Protein backbone atom coordinates (compact mmCIF):
# COMPACT_ATOMS: atom_id res chain seq x y z
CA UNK A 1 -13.98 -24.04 29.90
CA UNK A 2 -13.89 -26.36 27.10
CA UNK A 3 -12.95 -30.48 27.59
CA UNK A 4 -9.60 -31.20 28.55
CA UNK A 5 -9.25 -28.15 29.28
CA UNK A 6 -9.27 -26.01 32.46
CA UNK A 7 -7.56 -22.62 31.24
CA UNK A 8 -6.68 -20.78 28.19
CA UNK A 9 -3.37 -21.66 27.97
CA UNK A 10 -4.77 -25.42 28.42
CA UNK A 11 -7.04 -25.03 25.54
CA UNK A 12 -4.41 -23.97 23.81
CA UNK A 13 -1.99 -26.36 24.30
CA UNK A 14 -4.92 -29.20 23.26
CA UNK A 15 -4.93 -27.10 19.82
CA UNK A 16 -1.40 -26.73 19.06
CA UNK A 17 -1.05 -31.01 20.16
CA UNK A 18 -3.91 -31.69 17.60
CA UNK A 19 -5.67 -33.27 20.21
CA UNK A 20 -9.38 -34.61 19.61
CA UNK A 21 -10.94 -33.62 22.74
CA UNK A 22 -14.48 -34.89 21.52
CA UNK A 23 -16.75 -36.12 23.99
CA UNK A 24 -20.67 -36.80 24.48
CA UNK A 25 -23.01 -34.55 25.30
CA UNK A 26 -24.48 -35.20 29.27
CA UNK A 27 -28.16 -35.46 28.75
CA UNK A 28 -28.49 -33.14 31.82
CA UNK A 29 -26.89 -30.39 29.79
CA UNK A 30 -29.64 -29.61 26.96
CA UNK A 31 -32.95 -30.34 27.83
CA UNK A 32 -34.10 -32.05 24.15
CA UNK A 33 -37.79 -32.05 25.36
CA UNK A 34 -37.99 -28.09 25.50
CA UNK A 35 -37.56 -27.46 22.16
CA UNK A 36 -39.90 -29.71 20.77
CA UNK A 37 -43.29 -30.19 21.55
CA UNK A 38 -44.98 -33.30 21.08
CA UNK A 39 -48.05 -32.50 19.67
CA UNK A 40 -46.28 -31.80 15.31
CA UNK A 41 -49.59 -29.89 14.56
CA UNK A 42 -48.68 -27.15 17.62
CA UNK A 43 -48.66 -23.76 16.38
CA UNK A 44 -44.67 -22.45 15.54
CA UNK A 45 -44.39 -25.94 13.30
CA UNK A 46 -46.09 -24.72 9.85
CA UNK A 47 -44.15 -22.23 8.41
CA UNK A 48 -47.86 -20.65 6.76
CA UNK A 49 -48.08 -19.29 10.34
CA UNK A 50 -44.70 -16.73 9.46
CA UNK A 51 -45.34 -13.55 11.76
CA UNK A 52 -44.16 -10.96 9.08
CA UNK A 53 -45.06 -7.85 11.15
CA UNK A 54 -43.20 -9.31 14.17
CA UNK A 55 -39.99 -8.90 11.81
CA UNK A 56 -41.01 -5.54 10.37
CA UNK A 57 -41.78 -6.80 6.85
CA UNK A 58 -44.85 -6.50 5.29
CA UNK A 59 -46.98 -9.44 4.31
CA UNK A 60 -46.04 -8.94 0.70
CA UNK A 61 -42.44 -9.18 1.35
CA UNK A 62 -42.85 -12.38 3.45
CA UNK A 63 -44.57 -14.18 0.49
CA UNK A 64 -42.17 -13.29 -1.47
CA UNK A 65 -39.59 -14.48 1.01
CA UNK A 66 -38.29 -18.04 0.23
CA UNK A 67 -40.09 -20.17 3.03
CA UNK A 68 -36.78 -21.71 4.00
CA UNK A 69 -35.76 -18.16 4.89
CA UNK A 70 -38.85 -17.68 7.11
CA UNK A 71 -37.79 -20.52 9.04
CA UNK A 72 -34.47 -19.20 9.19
CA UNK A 73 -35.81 -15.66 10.30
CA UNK A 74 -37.89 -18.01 13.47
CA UNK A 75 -35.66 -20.23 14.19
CA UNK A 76 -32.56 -17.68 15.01
């Protein structure tokens, strides 16, 4: 459920106690390496690759777009 925490009512009890239930990350949990690829010139890294008609705008829109939004829209 959530750490230090087996049940609702558990997790509830560690909010209403103010308890700081942080912990690491196990590295076996999120495998890093599969969202990154280690070659930085791979295709999906330059944002002058945007795929406007994949997100049903035109190509006129998506220069328009600000590019940090782009990378929003392919990232999400």
């Amino acid at each position: 459920m959530a750490p230090g925490a087996n049940s609702p009512s558990g997790l509830w009890q560690n909010i209403v106690e103010q308890r700081d239930v942080q912990q690491k990350m196990p590295a076996d949990r999120l495998k890093v390496d599969s969202f990154f690829h280690p070659e930085p010139t791979h295709k999906g890294t330059d944002i002058g690759n945007f795929d406007a008609g994949f997100f049903g705008i035109s190509g006129k829109e998506a220069e328009a777009m600000d590019p940090q939004q782009r990378l929003l829209l392919e990232v999400v």
